[in-house]
Short mmCIF file of C-alpha atoms in Angstrom, two decimals:
data_model
loop_
_atom_site.label_atom_id
_atom_site.label_comp_id
_atom_site.label_asym_id
_atom_site.label_seq_id
_atom_site.Cartn_x
_atom_site.Cartn_y
_atom_site.Cartn_z
CA UNK A 114 38.20 75.41 26.50
CA UNK A 115 39.25 75.69 30.12
CA UNK A 116 42.71 74.60 31.11
CA UNK A 117 43.27 71.51 33.25
CA UNK A 118 43.15 71.82 37.04
CA UNK A 119 44.99 69.53 39.49
CA UNK A 120 44.62 69.64 43.28
CA UNK A 121 47.42 68.16 45.35
CA UNK A 122 45.47 67.64 48.55
CA UNK A 123 43.93 64.63 50.24
CA UNK A 124 40.33 64.24 51.35
CA UNK A 125 41.56 64.95 54.88
CA UNK A 126 42.69 68.44 53.89
CA UNK A 127 40.64 71.56 54.47
CA UNK A 128 40.12 73.04 50.98
CA UNK A 129 37.37 75.64 50.63
CA UNK A 130 35.02 75.29 47.69
CA UNK A 131 35.57 79.00 46.91
CA UNK A 132 39.28 78.31 46.41
CA UNK A 133 38.56 75.43 44.04
CA UNK A 134 36.08 77.63 42.16
CA UNK A 135 38.77 80.30 41.78
CA UNK A 136 41.11 77.69 40.28
CA UNK A 137 38.51 76.88 37.64
CA UNK A 138 37.85 80.59 37.00
CA UNK A 139 41.56 81.10 36.36
CA UNK A 140 41.61 77.99 34.17
CA UNK A 141 39.02 79.65 31.91
CA UNK A 142 41.24 82.66 31.16
CA UNK A 143 42.53 83.09 27.62
CA UNK A 144 45.78 81.27 27.06
CA UNK A 145 45.72 79.32 30.31
CA UNK A 146 47.22 75.82 30.06
CA UNK A 147 47.20 74.37 33.59
CA UNK A 148 46.37 75.30 37.18
CA UNK A 149 47.88 73.38 40.10
CA UNK A 150 46.42 73.85 43.59
CA UNK A 151 48.67 73.12 46.55
CA UNK A 152 47.47 71.56 49.85
CA UNK A 153 47.51 75.04 51.45
CA UNK A 154 45.10 76.36 48.79
CA UNK A 155 42.67 79.07 49.96
CA UNK A 156 40.68 81.90 48.36
CA UNK A 157 42.41 85.15 47.47
CA UNK A 158 41.44 88.47 45.93
CA UNK A 159 40.52 87.45 42.41
CA UNK A 160 42.85 84.45 42.30
CA UNK A 161 43.56 81.50 44.58
CA UNK A 162 46.47 81.56 47.01
CA UNK A 163 48.54 78.41 47.01
CA UNK A 164 48.47 77.86 43.24
CA UNK A 165 50.80 77.65 40.26
CA UNK A 166 49.22 78.77 36.98
CA UNK A 167 50.79 78.23 33.55
CA UNK A 168 49.72 80.28 30.54
CA UNK A 169 50.96 81.64 27.24
CA UNK A 170 49.57 85.01 28.41
CA UNK A 171 51.08 87.07 31.25
CA UNK A 172 48.52 88.09 33.90
CA UNK A 173 49.99 90.40 36.60
CA UNK A 174 46.98 89.93 38.90
CA UNK A 175 47.84 86.23 39.22
CA UNK A 176 51.06 87.25 40.99
CA UNK A 177 49.38 89.99 43.01
CA UNK A 178 50.79 93.06 44.68
CA UNK A 179 53.38 91.46 46.96
CA UNK A 180 55.73 90.52 44.14
CA UNK A 181 58.80 88.69 45.38
CA UNK A 182 57.29 87.72 48.71
CA UNK A 183 59.17 84.76 50.07
CA UNK A 184 60.72 82.99 53.03
CA UNK A 185 64.40 82.83 53.92
CA UNK A 186 66.21 80.90 56.65
CA UNK A 187 69.34 82.33 58.29
CA UNK A 188 71.56 80.50 60.80
CA UNK A 189 72.13 82.42 64.05
CA UNK A 190 74.43 81.65 66.98
CA UNK A 191 73.27 82.72 70.46
CA UNK A 192 74.56 81.71 73.88
CA UNK A 193 71.97 80.46 76.38
CA UNK A 194 68.97 81.76 74.41
CA UNK A 195 66.03 82.74 76.60
CA UNK A 196 62.92 83.35 74.48
CA UNK A 197 61.45 85.65 77.12
CA UNK A 198 64.46 87.96 77.22
CA UNK A 199 65.21 87.79 73.51
CA UNK A 200 61.65 88.85 72.67
CA UNK A 201 62.31 92.14 74.46
CA UNK A 202 65.46 92.74 72.41
CA UNK A 203 63.88 92.52 68.95
CA UNK A 204 64.27 95.86 67.15
CA UNK A 205 61.32 97.87 65.84
CA UNK A 206 60.92 96.45 62.36
CA UNK A 207 58.13 98.89 61.52
CA UNK A 208 60.66 101.72 61.21
CA UNK A 209 62.37 101.88 57.79
CA UNK A 210 66.15 101.86 57.61
CA UNK A 211 67.71 104.27 55.15
CA UNK A 212 70.64 103.01 53.06
CA UNK A 213 73.74 103.90 55.06
CA UNK A 214 77.15 102.36 54.40
CA UNK A 215 78.06 103.00 58.05
CA UNK A 216 75.10 100.98 59.32
CA UNK A 217 76.34 97.40 59.93
CA UNK A 218 73.01 95.81 58.99
CA UNK A 219 72.83 97.73 55.73
CA UNK A 220 76.50 97.16 54.92
CA UNK A 221 76.15 93.39 55.40
CA UNK A 222 72.80 92.93 53.64
CA UNK A 223 73.47 95.11 50.61
CA UNK A 224 77.09 94.21 49.97
CA UNK A 225 77.48 97.73 48.63
CA UNK A 226 74.87 97.24 45.93
CA UNK A 227 72.20 99.89 45.27
CA UNK A 228 68.56 99.41 46.21
CA UNK A 229 66.59 97.80 43.34
CA UNK A 230 64.40 100.36 41.57
CA UNK A 231 65.73 102.96 44.02
CA UNK A 232 62.78 102.24 46.31
CA UNK A 233 63.68 103.01 49.93
CA UNK A 234 60.35 103.99 51.51
CA UNK A 235 59.80 100.77 53.47
CA UNK A 236 63.27 99.26 53.40
CA UNK A 237 63.99 97.04 56.38
CA UNK A 238 60.35 96.66 57.47
CA UNK A 239 58.51 93.38 57.77
CA UNK A 240 54.96 94.50 56.88
CA UNK A 241 51.66 93.26 58.25
CA UNK A 242 49.31 90.42 57.36
CA UNK A 243 51.00 87.03 57.56
CA UNK A 244 54.54 88.43 57.37
CA UNK A 245 56.87 87.74 60.28
CA UNK A 246 60.43 87.38 61.54
CA UNK A 247 60.92 84.38 63.79
CA UNK A 248 63.68 83.03 65.98
CA UNK A 249 63.28 79.25 65.85
CA UNK A 250 65.05 76.12 67.04
CA UNK A 251 65.72 73.07 64.89
CA UNK A 252 63.74 70.46 66.79
CA UNK A 253 64.47 67.37 64.72
CA UNK A 254 66.04 66.14 61.50
CA UNK A 255 64.06 63.98 59.08
CA UNK A 256 66.99 63.69 56.66
CA UNK A 257 70.23 64.22 58.63
CA UNK A 258 72.49 63.98 55.58
CA UNK A 259 70.55 66.63 53.66
CA UNK A 260 70.31 68.80 56.77
CA UNK A 261 74.08 68.56 57.22
CA UNK A 262 74.60 69.79 53.66
CA UNK A 263 72.53 72.84 54.58
CA UNK A 264 74.53 73.29 57.77
CA UNK A 265 71.59 72.42 60.04
CA UNK A 266 71.87 70.32 63.18
CA UNK A 267 69.36 69.41 65.88
CA UNK A 268 69.20 72.21 68.45
CA UNK A 269 70.58 74.86 66.08
CA UNK A 270 68.92 78.27 65.98
CA UNK A 271 67.67 80.01 62.84
CA UNK A 272 65.95 83.23 61.88
CA UNK A 273 62.99 82.70 59.54
CA UNK A 274 61.99 85.81 57.59
CA UNK A 275 58.73 86.01 55.63
CA UNK A 276 58.30 89.30 53.78
CA UNK A 277 58.09 90.70 50.28
CA UNK A 278 58.43 93.84 48.19
CA UNK A 279 56.19 96.00 50.38
CA UNK A 280 55.04 99.19 48.61
CA UNK A 281 57.14 98.58 45.51
CA UNK A 282 55.15 95.54 44.41
CA UNK A 283 51.91 97.31 45.22
CA UNK A 284 52.96 100.26 43.05
CA UNK A 285 53.78 97.94 40.13
CA UNK A 286 50.43 96.14 40.24
CA UNK A 287 48.49 99.39 40.70
CA UNK A 288 50.09 100.87 37.59
CA UNK A 289 48.95 97.83 35.62
CA UNK A 290 45.40 97.58 37.01
CA UNK A 291 44.69 101.30 36.55
CA UNK A 292 45.29 100.82 32.83
CA UNK A 293 44.27 97.20 32.20
CA UNK A 294 42.32 95.92 35.22
CA UNK A 295 42.68 92.14 35.55
CA UNK A 296 43.66 91.83 31.90
CA UNK A 297 47.01 90.66 30.54
CA UNK A 298 50.18 92.73 30.53
CA UNK A 299 50.19 94.98 27.47
CA UNK A 300 54.01 95.04 27.49
CA UNK A 301 55.26 91.81 29.08
CA UNK A 302 58.99 92.73 28.95
CA UNK A 303 58.31 96.02 30.75
CA UNK A 304 56.25 94.30 33.44
CA UNK A 305 58.87 91.57 33.86
CA UNK A 306 61.63 94.16 34.28
CA UNK A 307 59.68 95.89 37.07
CA UNK A 308 58.72 92.49 38.52
CA UNK A 309 62.37 91.39 38.64
CA UNK A 310 63.28 94.58 40.50
CA UNK A 311 60.60 93.78 43.09
CA UNK A 312 61.89 90.20 43.46
CA UNK A 313 65.42 91.50 44.08
CA UNK A 314 64.06 94.12 46.48
CA UNK A 315 62.23 91.47 48.50
CA UNK A 316 65.38 89.36 48.77
CA UNK A 317 67.43 92.36 49.91
CA UNK A 318 64.75 93.25 52.45
CA UNK A 319 64.74 89.75 53.96
CA UNK A 320 68.51 89.93 54.36
CA UNK A 321 68.26 93.36 55.93
CA UNK A 322 65.57 92.23 58.37
CA UNK A 323 67.65 89.21 59.41
CA UNK A 324 70.75 91.36 59.85
CA UNK A 325 68.88 93.92 61.96
CA UNK A 326 67.54 91.21 64.27
CA UNK A 327 70.83 89.31 64.51
CA UNK A 328 72.74 92.43 65.51
CA UNK A 329 70.06 93.43 68.03
CA UNK A 330 70.33 89.98 69.63
CA UNK A 331 74.11 90.19 69.83
CA UNK A 332 74.87 87.82 66.94
CA UNK A 333 76.71 88.12 63.65
CA UNK A 334 74.55 88.41 60.50
CA UNK A 335 74.66 85.46 58.11
CA UNK A 336 73.64 84.63 54.56
CA UNK A 337 70.46 82.56 54.04
CA UNK A 338 70.78 78.80 53.68
CA UNK A 339 67.25 78.54 52.21
CA UNK A 340 65.40 81.23 50.27
CA UNK A 341 62.53 80.93 47.82
CA UNK A 342 59.96 83.42 46.59
CA UNK A 343 56.34 82.30 46.39
CA UNK A 344 54.76 85.28 44.57
CA UNK A 345 56.37 85.60 41.17
CA UNK A 346 56.18 84.72 37.49
CA UNK A 347 58.86 82.98 35.44
CA UNK A 348 59.24 81.90 31.85
CA UNK A 349 59.06 78.12 31.60
CA UNK A 350 59.21 76.24 28.30
CA UNK A 351 57.87 79.26 26.47
CA UNK A 352 54.98 79.84 28.87
CA UNK A 353 54.49 82.13 31.84
CA UNK A 354 54.37 80.22 35.13
CA UNK A 355 52.57 82.38 37.70
CA UNK A 356 52.95 81.48 41.36
CA UNK A 357 50.75 83.01 44.04
CA UNK A 358 51.54 81.50 47.42
CA UNK A 359 53.39 78.59 45.82
CA UNK A 360 57.14 78.07 46.17
CA UNK A 361 59.38 76.86 43.34
CA UNK A 362 59.70 73.13 43.88
CA UNK A 363 61.93 71.83 41.10
CA UNK A 364 64.93 70.58 43.05
CA UNK A 365 64.89 73.43 45.58
CA UNK A 366 65.02 73.52 49.38
CA UNK A 367 61.95 75.28 50.77
CA UNK A 368 60.80 76.35 54.22
CA UNK A 369 57.08 75.56 54.45
CA UNK A 370 55.88 77.81 57.24
CA UNK A 371 53.54 76.69 59.97
CA UNK A 372 52.14 79.23 62.40
CA UNK A 373 53.57 81.08 65.38
CA UNK A 374 52.33 78.20 67.55
CA UNK A 375 53.24 75.19 65.39
CA UNK A 376 56.34 73.78 63.68
CA UNK A 377 57.65 74.73 60.25
CA UNK A 378 59.33 72.31 57.86
CA UNK A 379 62.39 72.55 55.66
CA UNK A 380 61.70 70.26 52.71
CA UNK A 381 63.60 69.08 49.66
CA UNK A 382 61.15 69.79 46.84
CA UNK A 383 60.98 67.69 43.68
CA UNK A 384 57.70 68.68 42.03
CA UNK A 385 57.02 68.09 38.35
CA UNK A 386 55.00 69.71 35.59
CA UNK A 387 51.57 68.58 36.86
CA UNK A 388 52.23 70.54 40.08
CA UNK A 389 53.59 73.52 38.19
CA UNK A 390 57.05 72.62 39.49
CA UNK A 391 55.81 74.04 42.81
CA UNK A 392 55.10 73.19 46.44
CA UNK A 393 53.07 74.72 49.25
CA UNK A 394 54.48 77.81 50.94
CA UNK A 395 52.81 77.41 54.33
CA UNK A 396 49.87 76.15 56.33
CA UNK A 397 47.34 78.30 54.44
CA UNK A 398 44.40 80.10 56.00
CA UNK A 399 41.24 78.22 56.90
CA UNK A 400 39.44 81.28 58.32
CA UNK A 401 38.99 84.75 56.90
CA UNK A 402 40.48 87.54 58.96
CA UNK A 403 37.00 88.64 60.02
CA UNK A 404 36.12 85.12 61.20
CA UNK A 405 39.43 84.70 63.00
CA UNK A 406 38.89 88.02 64.79
CA UNK A 407 35.32 87.20 65.81
CA UNK A 408 36.02 83.63 66.93
CA UNK A 409 39.31 84.48 68.55
CA UNK A 410 37.86 87.22 70.73
CA UNK A 411 35.24 84.81 71.97
CA UNK A 412 37.80 82.12 72.76
CA UNK A 413 41.09 83.78 73.74
CA UNK A 414 42.47 86.73 75.65
CA UNK A 415 45.26 88.93 74.29
CA UNK A 416 47.70 87.57 76.85
CA UNK A 417 46.87 83.98 75.90
CA UNK A 418 47.79 84.78 72.30
CA UNK A 419 51.13 86.31 73.30
CA UNK A 420 52.26 82.86 74.46
CA UNK A 421 51.84 79.81 72.27
CA UNK A 422 51.27 76.09 72.88
CA UNK A 423 54.96 75.46 72.08
CA UNK A 424 56.09 77.95 74.74
CA UNK A 425 57.17 80.68 72.35
CA UNK A 426 56.59 84.42 72.66
CA UNK A 427 54.78 86.66 70.18
CA UNK A 428 55.82 90.28 69.71
CA UNK A 429 52.76 92.07 68.32
CA UNK A 430 51.51 95.49 69.34
CA UNK A 431 48.43 95.26 67.12
CA UNK A 432 45.72 93.42 69.06
CA UNK A 433 43.54 92.87 66.02
CA UNK A 434 46.45 91.30 64.16
CA UNK A 435 47.05 88.97 67.11
CA UNK A 436 43.59 87.48 66.62
CA UNK A 437 43.63 87.54 62.81
CA UNK A 438 46.91 85.62 62.75
CA UNK A 439 46.13 83.19 65.57
CA UNK A 440 47.31 79.61 64.92
CA UNK A 441 43.68 78.44 64.87
CA UNK A 442 43.07 80.58 61.76
CA UNK A 443 45.34 78.29 59.73
CA UNK A 444 45.23 74.76 58.39
CA UNK A 445 47.25 72.00 60.09
CA UNK A 446 50.80 72.22 58.81
CA UNK A 447 51.26 68.48 59.47
CA UNK A 448 48.49 67.70 56.96
CA UNK A 449 49.99 70.06 54.37
CA UNK A 450 53.35 68.31 54.67
CA UNK A 451 51.69 64.88 54.58
CA UNK A 452 49.97 65.83 51.32
CA UNK A 453 53.23 67.04 49.76
CA UNK A 454 54.85 63.72 50.70
CA UNK A 455 51.89 61.61 49.54
CA UNK A 456 51.90 63.32 46.14
CA UNK A 457 55.69 62.95 45.90
CA UNK A 458 56.24 66.70 45.70
CA UNK A 459 58.65 67.04 48.62
CA UNK A 460 60.61 65.20 51.29
CA UNK A 461 60.98 66.62 54.84
CA UNK A 462 64.52 67.55 55.89
CA UNK A 463 64.18 69.35 59.23
CA UNK A 464 61.52 70.60 61.65
CA UNK A 465 61.75 73.96 63.42
CA UNK A 466 59.72 75.24 66.37
CA UNK A 467 59.19 78.94 67.20
CA UNK A 468 60.88 80.65 70.12
CA UNK A 469 60.01 84.28 69.35
CA UNK A 470 57.74 85.44 66.52
CA UNK A 471 57.77 89.14 65.61
CA UNK A 472 54.68 90.54 63.88
CA UNK A 473 54.75 94.26 64.67
CA UNK A 474 56.32 96.37 67.38
CA UNK A 475 54.64 97.06 70.69
CA UNK A 476 54.25 100.72 71.78
CA UNK A 477 57.48 101.95 73.38
CA UNK A 478 56.10 102.30 76.96
CA UNK A 479 54.87 98.69 76.83
CA UNK A 480 58.24 97.55 75.51
CA UNK A 481 60.08 99.32 78.35
CA UNK A 482 57.73 97.84 80.97
CA UNK A 483 58.15 94.34 79.51
CA UNK A 484 61.95 94.66 79.49
CA UNK A 485 61.91 95.64 83.17
CA UNK A 486 59.56 92.82 84.16
CA UNK A 487 61.52 90.21 82.24
CA UNK A 488 64.79 91.47 83.76
CA UNK A 489 63.35 90.91 87.22
CA UNK A 490 61.95 87.44 86.42
#
C-alpha cells in the first residue's frame, strides 16, 4: 500500500500537478510511511522539492546531491550602507578559498577545525542555481519579543547565505547511484557518515561565505543567529526522515527565503508529525528554468533584472541565470507564509528585504567599470 500524503497548501497556492504526482510516486516506495508537501512544493528530478518523506528505508535520492544545503542568517554592522556602492565591493565568490590559518575569513569560520571529509575543491564558493548571498535589512518585526531574543531589531542589517555542500554532496550521491540507481542505501551507516560530513561542510561553507563578504564590506564576521539545512536525512522515532527543500520545523527558527525582489521571513516553526516536523524553505519555483528564460527575455532587459522592485541590486555576471532566477519565476512568498500560518506550522518573527543579492561574479572589466561609475554617482 502507498503511504499517506498530506499537502500543506491552500487552494490559493500554485501547486503543480506534476509535484503532487511525484509525492504519490514517492509514497509508493517500499517502506514509505508518510509524505508531507510544503506550500512551496514543486517538481524535482525524481522527487518533489519542498517535501518531508518518512520511511523505514533510507533512499539517498530523496535527499539529492546538494546534501546539507541550507540557509543561515548573520548579523552585520555597516555605517551608512549604500546598496549601490556595497554591490561593487562584494568579493568574487566563484573563486575557492584554500584553508589558510592566516586568512581572517578562514580563521574565523573554521575556528581551527579541519575541513569535513578533507574536501577543499569548492570551499568558500556559493554555487549556481538558486544559491545566493544577500545583504538585507530587517524591515519589520511580527514578534518583537522573539526577534529581540535573536538579537534582531527593525532596521538591522543581516547577511543571508543560501548554499550547500557543492561538489562533495554530488560526489556522495553519484557514488550511490552508480551502484544502486534510485534504490535504497545498501549500507545506511556508511551513507549517513558521508552525509553528515556533507552537512558539516555546508555549514562551514556558509560561515566562510559570510565571513568573506563581511570583511570585504568592512565589517567584522559574526556567528549565525539562524541556520537550518533543508536537504538532509535524520533518524526520527526509528524511521528515516528525508527532507528535500524542507527545513526542520520542530521548535526551530527558520529563514524562509523569498526572491531577490521580494521579502524573506524569519519564522518560529512548530510543525508536527503530519508535516514531517518540517516547514517550507522558500518561495518555490513556479516556472521551469527554460520557461523563465523564454518568458523573461520577452518581458525584461538584463538591466531591468539587475535592479529589483524593492530597489535592491543584483550582482550576477551570468545573463542566463539572471532570467532563470527572476522573481517572476517563483511563487508568492506571502502566500507560502500565509499557508504555514494557516496550517499552524510556523509564526512570523521578522521580515527582511534585499539590498544586494549576489548570484555570481561579473567579469572583472565590468566590475571595474561599475565601481568607477558608482564612485562618480
